[in-house]
XYZ file of C-alpha atoms in Angstrom:
683
model
C 170.742 254.720 -154.979
C 169.475 251.649 -155.346
C 171.143 248.050 -156.429
C 169.607 245.426 -158.582
C 169.911 241.891 -158.081
C 168.626 239.382 -160.780
C 168.343 236.664 -158.894
C 166.255 234.259 -161.257
C 164.051 234.831 -164.906
C 162.045 231.687 -164.869
C 160.803 231.747 -169.169
C 157.885 228.542 -169.283
C 156.268 227.147 -172.517
C 152.858 228.350 -172.464
C 150.749 225.338 -173.449
C 147.564 226.327 -171.904
C 147.015 223.859 -171.044
C 146.715 224.008 -166.938
C 143.970 225.883 -168.176
C 142.390 223.274 -170.406
C 139.092 221.760 -168.642
C 138.659 218.027 -169.021
C 134.733 217.074 -169.512
C 133.761 217.006 -165.752
C 134.653 221.032 -165.799
C 138.499 220.493 -163.740
C 141.894 221.765 -165.249
C 144.998 220.068 -164.673
C 145.212 219.761 -160.580
C 141.782 219.946 -159.966
C 141.785 216.000 -161.921
C 144.807 215.018 -160.341
C 143.492 216.024 -156.544
C 139.919 214.486 -157.565
C 141.409 211.474 -158.358
C 142.910 211.079 -154.683
C 138.958 211.437 -153.588
C 138.107 208.358 -151.541
C 141.002 209.449 -148.900
C 140.561 209.725 -145.616
C 143.440 211.928 -145.219
C 144.303 213.818 -147.974
C 147.275 217.042 -148.962
C 147.085 219.075 -151.898
C 150.062 221.149 -152.782
C 149.346 223.645 -155.201
C 150.223 227.520 -155.768
C 148.173 230.081 -156.223
C 145.733 230.481 -159.048
C 145.647 227.058 -159.679
C 142.170 225.699 -158.574
C 141.941 224.492 -155.667
C 139.407 225.807 -154.151
C 137.581 223.828 -156.505
C 139.144 220.692 -156.317
C 137.965 220.822 -152.704
C 134.061 221.354 -154.155
C 134.371 218.436 -156.701
C 135.958 216.335 -153.337
C 133.492 216.817 -150.988
C 130.567 216.385 -153.158
C 131.530 213.442 -154.130
C 132.474 212.698 -150.042
C 128.754 214.228 -149.080
C 127.548 211.558 -151.720
C 129.091 208.435 -152.425
C 131.346 208.276 -149.742
C 129.157 208.289 -146.519
C 130.122 211.912 -144.523
C 127.493 213.586 -143.538
C 128.964 217.445 -143.417
C 132.109 219.368 -144.928
C 133.435 222.042 -143.067
C 135.513 224.158 -145.303
C 138.450 226.192 -142.754
C 139.784 229.209 -144.342
C 141.909 232.094 -142.534
C 140.665 235.013 -143.137
C 136.554 235.868 -143.996
C 136.649 237.356 -147.304
C 138.890 234.303 -148.641
C 134.425 232.704 -147.931
C 133.871 234.002 -151.418
C 136.213 231.528 -152.788
C 133.623 229.344 -152.126
C 131.098 231.275 -152.414
C 128.053 228.712 -154.966
C 129.192 227.164 -158.076
C 127.024 225.993 -160.705
C 129.928 222.781 -161.973
C 127.458 220.643 -163.950
C 127.465 223.484 -166.226
C 130.794 223.275 -167.353
C 130.801 219.185 -167.345
C 130.497 217.772 -163.307
C 127.208 216.029 -161.827
C 126.422 217.914 -158.942
C 126.549 222.199 -158.338
C 128.060 223.765 -154.862
C 125.219 224.897 -152.928
C 126.047 226.811 -149.591
C 123.292 228.098 -147.522
C 123.855 231.901 -147.046
C 123.283 231.497 -143.753
C 126.064 229.351 -143.603
C 128.818 230.985 -145.095
C 129.966 232.358 -142.156
C 132.391 234.836 -143.783
C 129.610 236.949 -144.402
C 127.765 236.930 -141.139
C 127.916 240.432 -138.301
C 129.767 239.547 -135.156
C 133.265 237.752 -134.692
C 134.229 234.853 -135.228
C 133.933 234.029 -131.060
C 129.852 234.869 -131.485
C 129.672 233.126 -134.627
C 130.374 229.678 -132.114
C 126.906 228.560 -131.901
C 126.053 228.915 -135.625
C 129.062 225.746 -135.801
C 126.491 224.272 -133.259
C 123.498 224.651 -134.610
C 125.002 224.008 -137.939
C 125.595 220.570 -136.734
C 122.079 219.717 -136.075
C 120.326 220.964 -139.114
C 119.517 218.869 -142.130
C 121.832 221.524 -144.518
C 125.797 220.228 -144.741
C 128.121 222.104 -145.676
C 129.607 224.830 -143.514
C 132.260 227.983 -144.870
C 133.826 229.736 -141.203
C 137.253 230.392 -140.537
C 140.056 229.639 -139.085
C 139.084 230.913 -135.610
C 135.550 230.688 -135.629
C 136.126 226.834 -136.109
C 139.557 226.351 -133.489
C 136.576 228.351 -130.887
C 134.243 225.940 -131.687
C 136.115 222.950 -131.311
C 137.096 224.542 -127.446
C 133.635 224.732 -126.670
C 132.234 221.137 -127.874
C 134.893 219.444 -128.276
C 136.077 216.811 -131.806
C 133.397 214.096 -130.829
C 130.791 216.234 -133.128
C 132.201 216.637 -136.113
C 132.760 213.281 -135.964
C 131.477 211.517 -140.325
C 132.500 214.987 -140.980
C 135.103 216.267 -143.867
C 137.360 218.945 -142.212
C 138.534 221.056 -145.412
C 141.437 223.213 -144.078
C 142.746 225.781 -146.481
C 145.674 227.750 -146.510
C 147.421 224.857 -144.645
C 151.096 226.345 -144.144
C 149.092 228.497 -140.825
C 149.060 224.944 -138.981
C 152.260 224.418 -137.174
C 152.961 220.946 -135.138
C 153.928 222.888 -132.390
C 151.674 222.806 -128.966
C 151.494 225.991 -128.537
C 149.479 226.105 -131.854
C 145.737 226.168 -131.628
C 144.792 224.525 -134.885
C 147.406 222.455 -134.688
C 146.205 220.665 -131.404
C 143.361 220.403 -132.941
C 143.709 218.836 -135.985
C 146.281 216.362 -133.832
C 143.472 215.727 -131.741
C 141.359 214.517 -134.711
C 143.966 212.588 -136.597
C 143.505 210.551 -133.209
C 140.518 210.290 -132.653
C 140.271 209.277 -136.976
C 137.117 209.862 -136.990
C 136.403 212.605 -139.695
C 137.992 212.795 -143.069
C 140.716 215.570 -143.423
C 141.453 217.810 -146.665
C 144.247 219.731 -146.294
C 145.438 222.711 -149.018
C 148.477 224.738 -149.243
C 150.404 227.030 -151.775
C 153.442 226.613 -149.792
C 154.338 223.636 -147.233
C 156.432 225.452 -145.150
C 156.827 227.850 -142.318
C 158.590 231.396 -142.089
C 159.739 229.668 -138.292
C 161.075 226.822 -139.980
C 158.626 224.731 -137.465
C 157.126 221.479 -138.648
C 153.443 222.275 -140.105
C 152.458 218.215 -138.912
C 154.202 216.208 -136.784
C 155.740 212.839 -139.028
C 154.020 210.664 -137.777
C 150.732 212.670 -138.874
C 152.524 213.412 -141.953
C 152.577 209.893 -142.507
C 148.221 209.260 -142.372
C 148.293 211.962 -145.367
C 147.692 211.558 -148.973
C 149.642 214.090 -150.799
C 148.515 215.310 -154.750
C 151.342 218.503 -155.837
C 151.388 221.000 -157.932
C 154.334 222.559 -159.151
C 154.342 226.111 -160.423
C 156.382 224.981 -163.084
C 154.264 223.083 -164.065
C 151.368 225.708 -162.939
C 152.837 228.883 -165.252
C 153.864 226.535 -168.015
C 150.669 225.378 -169.198
C 149.406 229.135 -168.619
C 148.195 230.513 -171.575
C 149.640 234.275 -172.192
C 152.384 234.417 -168.864
C 155.776 232.853 -169.958
C 158.310 234.561 -167.677
C 158.462 234.910 -164.268
C 161.423 237.419 -162.919
C 162.455 237.132 -159.580
C 165.173 240.223 -157.829
C 165.716 242.251 -154.451
C 167.194 245.447 -154.371
C 168.618 247.540 -152.306
C 168.392 251.011 -150.933
C 170.243 253.769 -148.609
C 168.586 256.839 -147.258
C 164.398 256.118 -146.717
C 162.769 253.580 -149.531
C 160.314 256.456 -150.600
C 163.218 258.040 -152.463
C 164.437 255.059 -154.381
C 160.703 253.174 -154.391
C 160.613 254.869 -158.117
C 163.460 253.835 -159.333
C 161.699 250.103 -159.224
C 158.123 251.165 -159.654
C 157.328 251.705 -163.356
C 153.763 253.250 -162.878
C 152.545 251.525 -167.029
C 152.982 248.022 -165.476
C 150.278 246.996 -163.013
C 150.956 246.771 -159.687
C 150.908 245.606 -156.001
C 152.930 247.382 -153.120
C 153.544 246.561 -149.810
C 154.905 249.374 -147.762
C 156.979 247.749 -144.686
C 154.772 247.083 -141.198
C 155.696 250.076 -139.084
C 157.229 248.235 -136.259
C 159.081 247.123 -139.191
C 162.907 248.800 -139.016
C 162.223 249.436 -143.130
C 158.801 252.021 -142.535
C 159.027 255.680 -141.368
C 156.692 255.296 -138.478
C 154.141 256.938 -140.708
C 152.651 254.781 -142.963
C 149.558 257.527 -144.010
C 152.731 259.460 -145.574
C 154.408 257.254 -146.906
C 151.417 256.579 -149.115
C 151.132 260.137 -149.965
C 155.250 260.212 -150.830
C 154.479 257.211 -153.713
C 151.571 259.111 -154.282
C 153.027 262.668 -154.907
C 156.183 261.205 -156.939
C 153.922 259.388 -159.105
C 152.332 262.035 -160.501
C 149.953 265.536 -159.407
C 146.730 264.565 -157.478
C 143.226 265.402 -159.851
C 140.865 263.988 -156.719
C 139.375 260.755 -155.642
C 136.443 258.744 -157.780
C 133.038 258.947 -156.290
C 132.172 255.701 -156.983
C 135.082 253.489 -155.605
C 137.784 255.798 -153.197
C 140.609 255.024 -155.600
C 143.319 257.884 -156.063
C 142.752 259.364 -159.208
C 146.901 260.717 -160.489
C 148.407 262.450 -163.702
C 151.625 261.464 -164.438
C 153.995 263.622 -166.409
C 153.633 262.084 -169.325
C 149.218 263.031 -168.650
C 148.339 259.612 -168.326
C 145.428 259.365 -165.698
C 146.415 256.739 -163.028
C 144.348 254.903 -160.448
C 145.241 253.925 -157.046
C 144.070 251.683 -154.391
C 144.698 253.012 -151.128
C 144.509 249.791 -149.136
C 146.424 251.230 -145.979
C 143.701 254.611 -144.882
C 143.135 254.446 -141.371
C 138.849 255.260 -142.561
C 137.485 252.233 -142.020
C 134.434 253.840 -144.309
C 137.329 255.029 -146.828
C 139.610 251.641 -146.721
C 136.328 249.335 -147.207
C 135.281 251.397 -149.674
C 138.188 250.603 -152.250
C 138.264 246.562 -151.700
C 134.833 246.475 -152.580
C 135.728 248.194 -155.795
C 138.219 246.015 -155.886
C 136.381 242.690 -155.659
C 133.351 243.978 -157.454
C 132.463 241.308 -160.232
C 131.660 243.166 -162.718
C 135.196 244.625 -162.993
C 136.825 241.425 -162.817
C 137.901 241.709 -166.100
C 138.212 245.086 -166.764
C 142.192 246.020 -166.992
C 141.899 249.252 -166.495
C 139.645 249.553 -163.466
C 143.213 250.080 -161.401
C 146.522 250.056 -161.989
C 148.487 250.071 -158.680
C 147.039 249.541 -155.185
C 148.780 250.202 -152.338
C 149.228 247.738 -149.285
C 149.938 246.744 -145.624
C 149.220 243.854 -144.654
C 145.900 242.998 -147.620
C 146.247 242.028 -150.895
C 148.125 238.863 -150.188
C 146.351 235.132 -149.139
C 143.412 235.168 -151.236
C 143.684 238.182 -153.382
C 142.522 238.407 -156.817
C 144.018 240.853 -159.291
C 144.348 239.041 -162.920
C 145.924 241.805 -163.695
C 148.865 242.382 -161.410
C 152.050 242.245 -163.571
C 154.791 243.517 -160.630
C 154.800 243.021 -157.027
C 156.983 244.975 -154.890
C 157.249 244.777 -151.031
C 159.859 247.049 -149.095
C 161.091 245.627 -146.485
C 161.810 241.990 -145.078
C 158.344 240.248 -144.476
C 159.038 237.341 -140.966
C 157.552 234.419 -142.956
C 158.735 232.237 -146.276
C 155.077 231.288 -146.760
C 153.711 235.711 -147.037
C 156.747 235.607 -150.265
C 154.830 233.017 -151.779
C 151.753 233.976 -151.295
C 152.608 238.155 -152.396
C 154.489 235.859 -155.403
C 150.973 234.218 -156.399
C 148.757 238.078 -156.606
C 151.493 238.417 -159.704
C 151.484 234.847 -161.222
C 147.622 234.421 -162.746
C 147.256 234.019 -166.562
C 145.581 236.896 -168.315
C 145.372 238.154 -171.842
C 148.537 240.091 -172.819
C 150.052 239.454 -170.027
C 153.431 237.738 -170.567
C 155.857 238.439 -167.917
C 155.512 238.930 -164.049
C 158.144 239.960 -161.075
C 158.404 240.219 -157.594
C 160.514 242.798 -156.323
C 162.024 242.818 -152.959
C 163.314 246.110 -151.784
C 165.994 245.862 -149.009
C 167.611 248.027 -146.479
C 171.075 248.237 -147.745
C 173.236 247.388 -143.787
C 175.001 250.854 -142.239
C 177.576 251.061 -140.143
C 175.945 254.559 -139.400
C 173.184 252.192 -138.368
C 172.080 251.023 -134.717
C 170.511 247.960 -135.594
C 173.283 246.754 -138.266
C 172.241 243.563 -137.057
C 169.368 243.301 -137.566
C 169.937 244.660 -140.814
C 172.431 241.871 -141.893
C 169.568 239.296 -140.347
C 167.014 241.117 -142.452
C 169.498 240.422 -145.817
C 169.844 236.755 -145.108
C 166.349 235.905 -144.687
C 165.900 237.796 -148.308
C 168.384 235.360 -149.751
C 166.676 232.369 -148.140
C 163.124 234.051 -149.109
C 164.935 233.850 -152.714
C 167.295 230.713 -153.139
C 163.244 229.166 -152.379
C 161.551 231.029 -154.248
C 163.900 229.693 -157.045
C 163.736 225.800 -156.329
C 159.992 225.903 -156.211
C 159.914 227.360 -159.889
C 162.505 225.409 -161.191
C 161.136 222.464 -163.166
C 161.197 218.653 -160.684
C 164.002 216.543 -161.101
C 163.413 213.082 -161.178
C 167.117 211.619 -159.771
C 168.897 208.313 -161.687
C 171.070 206.599 -160.192
C 173.582 205.607 -162.994
C 174.267 201.965 -164.070
C 175.021 200.533 -167.682
C 171.270 198.930 -167.868
C 169.911 202.708 -168.355
C 167.941 202.978 -171.294
C 166.483 206.448 -172.724
C 163.004 207.044 -171.580
C 161.210 208.083 -174.933
C 159.495 210.819 -172.995
C 162.538 213.062 -172.828
C 164.931 215.153 -175.184
C 168.535 213.707 -174.394
C 169.611 217.129 -176.996
C 171.639 216.656 -179.574
C 174.015 214.114 -179.413
C 170.866 211.576 -178.060
C 171.135 208.998 -174.722
C 174.131 207.930 -174.662
C 174.571 204.674 -172.137
C 178.100 205.648 -171.505
C 177.718 209.036 -170.444
C 175.495 210.369 -167.666
C 172.213 211.391 -169.278
C 170.429 214.490 -168.854
C 166.623 214.523 -170.450
C 164.051 216.836 -170.238
C 160.040 216.371 -170.597
C 158.546 219.441 -172.201
C 154.994 218.243 -171.935
C 155.491 217.511 -167.369
C 158.945 220.588 -167.392
C 160.596 217.633 -165.497
C 164.243 217.518 -165.636
C 165.690 212.886 -165.759
C 169.134 213.603 -164.783
C 171.972 209.859 -163.980
C 174.137 210.992 -161.415
C 176.758 207.473 -160.671
C 176.730 206.922 -156.870
C 173.604 208.213 -156.428
C 171.422 206.167 -153.296
C 168.069 205.303 -155.046
C 165.479 205.648 -151.657
C 164.534 201.778 -151.186
C 161.244 202.686 -148.715
C 158.051 203.687 -150.384
C 158.091 206.930 -148.018
C 161.354 207.833 -149.279
C 160.529 207.599 -152.822
C 157.492 209.939 -152.122
C 159.750 212.609 -149.846
C 162.380 213.049 -153.136
C 159.959 212.487 -156.137
C 157.104 215.292 -153.682
C 158.873 216.756 -150.726
C 161.961 217.784 -151.953
C 161.317 221.187 -151.398
C 159.859 221.523 -148.071
C 163.429 219.872 -147.440
C 165.923 222.409 -148.783
C 163.235 224.595 -147.270
C 164.515 223.422 -144.671
C 168.277 223.863 -145.239
C 168.059 227.276 -146.635
C 166.343 228.607 -143.606
C 169.356 227.153 -140.836
C 170.761 230.098 -140.312
C 173.864 228.032 -139.937
C 174.162 227.167 -143.277
C 173.400 230.327 -144.539
C 175.975 231.967 -143.011
C 178.441 230.124 -143.705
C 177.828 228.994 -146.760
C 177.745 232.959 -148.313
C 180.433 234.467 -146.295
C 182.727 231.560 -144.693
C 186.219 232.133 -146.867
C 187.384 228.577 -145.378
C 184.021 226.785 -145.509
C 184.262 223.371 -146.849
C 181.294 222.384 -149.023
C 180.693 219.058 -147.561
C 179.666 220.548 -144.102
C 177.495 221.612 -145.153
C 175.747 219.290 -147.936
C 176.660 216.548 -145.774
C 176.168 217.418 -141.745
C 174.174 220.291 -141.754
C 171.803 218.994 -144.491
C 172.148 215.040 -142.643
C 170.855 216.908 -139.976
C 168.433 218.734 -140.913
C 167.028 215.016 -142.909
C 167.839 213.109 -139.551
C 165.426 216.003 -137.459
C 162.509 216.417 -140.318
C 162.461 211.993 -141.076
C 163.361 210.811 -138.634
C 160.849 207.787 -138.999
C 163.415 206.366 -142.109
C 166.478 204.337 -141.836
C 169.748 205.598 -142.075
C 170.517 204.163 -145.966
C 167.020 206.071 -146.828
C 167.965 208.897 -144.726
C 171.007 209.361 -146.889
C 169.310 208.851 -150.356
C 166.765 211.702 -148.776
C 170.422 213.660 -148.410
C 171.546 212.829 -152.016
C 168.641 214.482 -153.767
C 167.251 217.306 -151.651
C 171.293 219.155 -152.419
C 171.474 217.774 -156.192
C 168.395 219.351 -157.024
C 169.358 222.588 -155.261
C 172.743 222.429 -156.727
C 171.245 221.877 -159.765
C 168.358 224.923 -159.875
C 171.657 227.208 -158.506
C 174.169 225.630 -161.564
C 170.795 226.216 -164.132
C 170.626 229.689 -162.826
C 174.074 231.486 -164.087
C 172.199 230.775 -168.065
C 170.185 233.685 -167.870
C 172.291 235.914 -166.411
C 175.867 237.270 -168.614
C 179.169 238.858 -166.786
C 177.748 241.909 -165.747
C 174.989 240.505 -163.562
C 172.038 242.141 -166.351
C 169.316 239.881 -166.712
C 169.483 238.109 -170.729
C 166.220 237.435 -172.642
C 166.012 233.789 -172.370
C 164.552 231.502 -175.174
C 161.086 230.485 -174.710
C 161.346 227.702 -172.035
C 164.965 227.295 -172.806
C 166.730 228.400 -169.106
C 166.726 225.443 -167.277
C 167.343 223.037 -169.768
C 169.874 225.066 -171.058
C 171.259 225.804 -167.823
C 171.656 221.973 -166.308
C 172.664 220.662 -169.626
C 175.953 223.570 -169.681
C 176.703 222.956 -165.889
C 176.215 218.668 -167.040
C 178.728 219.475 -170.188
C 181.344 221.349 -168.092
C 182.569 218.443 -166.275
C 184.077 214.727 -167.276
C 180.272 212.878 -165.992
C 178.082 213.535 -162.601
C 178.586 212.452 -159.637
C 177.078 212.314 -156.445
C 181.036 213.311 -154.671
C 181.354 216.224 -157.197
C 177.312 217.660 -156.115
C 178.959 217.564 -152.058
C 181.500 219.456 -152.970
C 179.796 222.213 -154.509
C 178.476 225.184 -152.669
C 175.272 225.259 -152.270
C 175.107 228.725 -151.947
C 177.962 229.971 -154.380
C 175.566 231.353 -156.963
C 173.637 233.563 -154.704
C 176.774 235.241 -152.902
C 178.006 235.763 -156.917
C 174.813 237.788 -157.401
C 175.391 239.669 -153.689
C 178.581 240.618 -154.300
C 177.946 242.324 -158.048
C 174.114 244.310 -155.716
C 176.022 245.807 -152.290
C 178.870 247.929 -152.040
C 181.743 246.074 -151.262
C 182.049 248.097 -147.488
C 177.957 246.624 -146.994
C 179.375 243.658 -148.026
C 182.515 243.536 -146.406
C 180.343 244.639 -142.741
C 177.826 241.958 -143.454
C 180.631 238.830 -143.694
C 182.484 240.498 -140.173
C 179.356 240.643 -138.088
C 179.215 237.297 -139.806
C 182.633 235.722 -138.672
C 182.517 237.786 -135.533
C 179.502 234.358 -134.551
C 181.859 232.058 -135.455
C 182.362 229.579 -133.438
C 184.235 226.285 -132.911
C 183.213 223.043 -133.802
C 180.670 221.390 -132.138
C 180.464 217.831 -130.069
C 177.189 217.057 -132.314
C 179.924 218.220 -135.233
C 181.869 216.045 -134.578
C 180.328 213.460 -134.550
C 178.966 213.747 -136.935
C 182.170 213.989 -138.712
C 183.323 210.594 -136.847
C 180.479 208.309 -138.770
C 181.146 210.734 -142.016
C 185.672 209.241 -141.401
C 184.103 205.722 -140.859
C 182.030 205.579 -143.894
C 185.430 206.586 -145.727
C 187.561 204.449 -144.363
C 184.749 201.617 -145.679
C 184.993 203.021 -148.297
C 189.190 203.747 -148.884
C 190.481 201.230 -145.753
C 192.062 204.251 -144.232
C 191.044 206.914 -141.990
C 191.431 210.067 -142.832
C 194.664 212.044 -142.498
C 195.101 215.607 -140.454
C 197.823 216.585 -143.087
C 195.313 215.326 -146.320
C 195.787 217.451 -149.207
C 191.712 217.214 -149.603
C 190.117 220.130 -147.309
C 186.874 217.367 -146.439
C 189.389 214.436 -145.952
C 191.096 216.700 -143.442
C 187.907 218.223 -142.011
C 186.633 214.420 -141.029
C 190.272 214.062 -139.877
C 189.381 217.079 -137.582
C 186.802 215.566 -136.715
C 187.611 212.309 -135.110
C 190.397 214.179 -133.152
C 188.145 216.546 -131.912
C 186.037 213.432 -130.439
C 189.451 212.152 -129.280
C 190.751 214.654 -127.665
C 186.712 215.154 -125.422
C 187.408 211.500 -124.288
C 190.546 211.688 -123.578
C 189.531 214.667 -120.956
C 186.888 213.283 -119.985
C 189.477 210.272 -118.204
C 191.443 212.442 -117.209
C 188.363 214.296 -114.965
C-alpha cells in the first residue's frame, strides 16, 4: 500500500513566450545568452528543453567569425548528447550563418573508445576545420596527453557543467581550472542545475567570480510554454516490494518514463529483468514484440495495446534497436509511437521525448542534479499536454529492515531533493528593504488594495514571473558580487542548505529546535563557506535573502494543499501568488526577524507526517535523536557573535532565563565559551 506525499503543485500561465522566436530565430533564453556573447567566461543556467544547445551555436558562431577565436570545441557528458549539436540551418530562421559540423569531427558519432579518439582531437586542432564535438572523457584524455597550451585561442564549451567539481580529484574540473589560470581560452559552461548531489562546489569561488552569468529559471520556462500549465511533484512511500505497489502510481493512460532502481540499491530485488517483467505483466497481457522497433506490446484489461520500450534488457542488440527507435526523428512528433519507457541508467540527461507526462522514479537517486534531469524529461511542451508529474517511489523505513538507518537517510535525501525542486520551480523573488520612500512599481500587481506606502507590500510581475517583496530590517547587498548572488544564485545557497544533514535532521525532527539556529547559524555558516570573499555585511545580506526565499516558497505551497493533504486544483498561475500574499496577510508587518523565526522545514514535516505511518515517523525521529550532539565550540562562537549583536541592539547581553528561546540559546553559547575558557585556564 503506497502513501502519497503531495509535495507541491505549481500552475503556470502558458503564455507561449518562452518558445516564441525573435527575428534572428532565438527564443527568450537564447536571446538573453547571445547578448553576453562577448564575455570570455560565460555560465548559462537554464532548465532542460530551454534551448541551451542552440544558444551555444549562436554564441560559438559569433566568436568564430567576429571575436578571433580559431576553433570551438563542444564537450558533452555522453555520446548520445552529441546529437544535440548536429547541423542546424539557422539562417532558415533568420540568423546570419548556419551551424555545420564536418561529420568526422563529431566524435560522439565515431566508433571507438573515448581514449582512442584523442588523436582525432589533435588532428582537428591541426586542421582548417573549426568545430569539434566530443565527450567529457575524450577532452580529459586530450588535455592529459597534449597539455592545455594547444587549446589557446579556442572556445571550450562544456555542456551539463554540473559534472565538473572544484574537488581536486575531479579531472575535468582540474583541467578547466588550469585553463582558466592560463587565461588563453574562452569558456562557455551550460547546465540545468548548478549544484551537485555531493554538495561539492562546481567551481572554486575565485574561478566562479570570473564568469558572467545568464540565468533563465524553470518558472520563466514553464510560464512561457504554449501547452503545459501545471507540474506536480510528489513522493510516495511503500512497504514490501515496490513491484507490488507500482501500479498504484503508474497510470498506463499517461505517457511515462519509469526509472527502476539500481541493482546495488536497497530498493532493488537484485533481478532487474524480473522487475521489468513484473511491471509489464501487471499492466496487461503480453502480445509480442514489434519487429521494427523492438517495443513490447501489452494489451490492458480495457483492451488498449500499450507500446513499451524496455531499455533495461541486457542484450545489447535488442536494447540498441529500442534506443534507435526512440530517437527516430520521423517519429518525434508522433504521440502514439511509444506509451511507456522503462529504464535504469538511460533516458535522463539529454533524452528528448516531448510527450512524456509522468517521470516515475523508484528509489532515492544519489544526486539532486539527477532528479532535476529526470524531471526535465517530463517538462517538454507538446500539443494537448497540459499537466506533467514527477513521482518518487520510496521504501518506507521498517523496524524489521536491517538497513533501517540507510532507509532514513534515503528518506531525508528525497525530502531535500523535493525542497530544492520547490525552490527551483518557484518564481524569482526580488527582496527590497522597507522604507517610507518606496513607491509602487508600475510592472507589479499589488492586489486589490494596490500599493500602500505604510505597509510591507508584495507585488507580482506576470510577464517575468517575479515577486517583489518589501521586508523591514532587510540588509541590502552592497557589493556587485553580493547583488549578483541575491539576484541570480540563491538557489545554489538553498541547495547547500537543504543538503546540510544537520539542518535537515534538526529542522524536521528536533522538537526543541529554536528556528534561528537554522536560519541564522547554519545558513550563516554555509554562506560564509560558500562566499568567503564577501565581507560580513554582504554575507549577512545573502543569508537573509536565501532564508527569505526558502521560507516564502514553503509558505506559498500551503495554498495548494487542503487540510487533508490532498491536491487542490489551483487557478491558472495563482498558487504562489496567493500563497505568498496569504502568508503576508497573516502577520502585521513582514520583517527579517519574523522570517528568521520560521522553521524552513516546518511545512515539509507537516506533509511528511500525513504520508508516513505514525510508527515509521517516530522511528525516523528516534534514530536522528539518538545521534544528536551537544553544542560544539564553533556553534558556540557563532552564538556569541549573535549575542554581541544582540547587546549592540538592546544594550544588554542575552539572558539564560529569557522567555524567548533564541535569546536563551545565545546566552547558552556565551556560557559555553566561558566554561571552555575557565577549563582551559585550569588545565
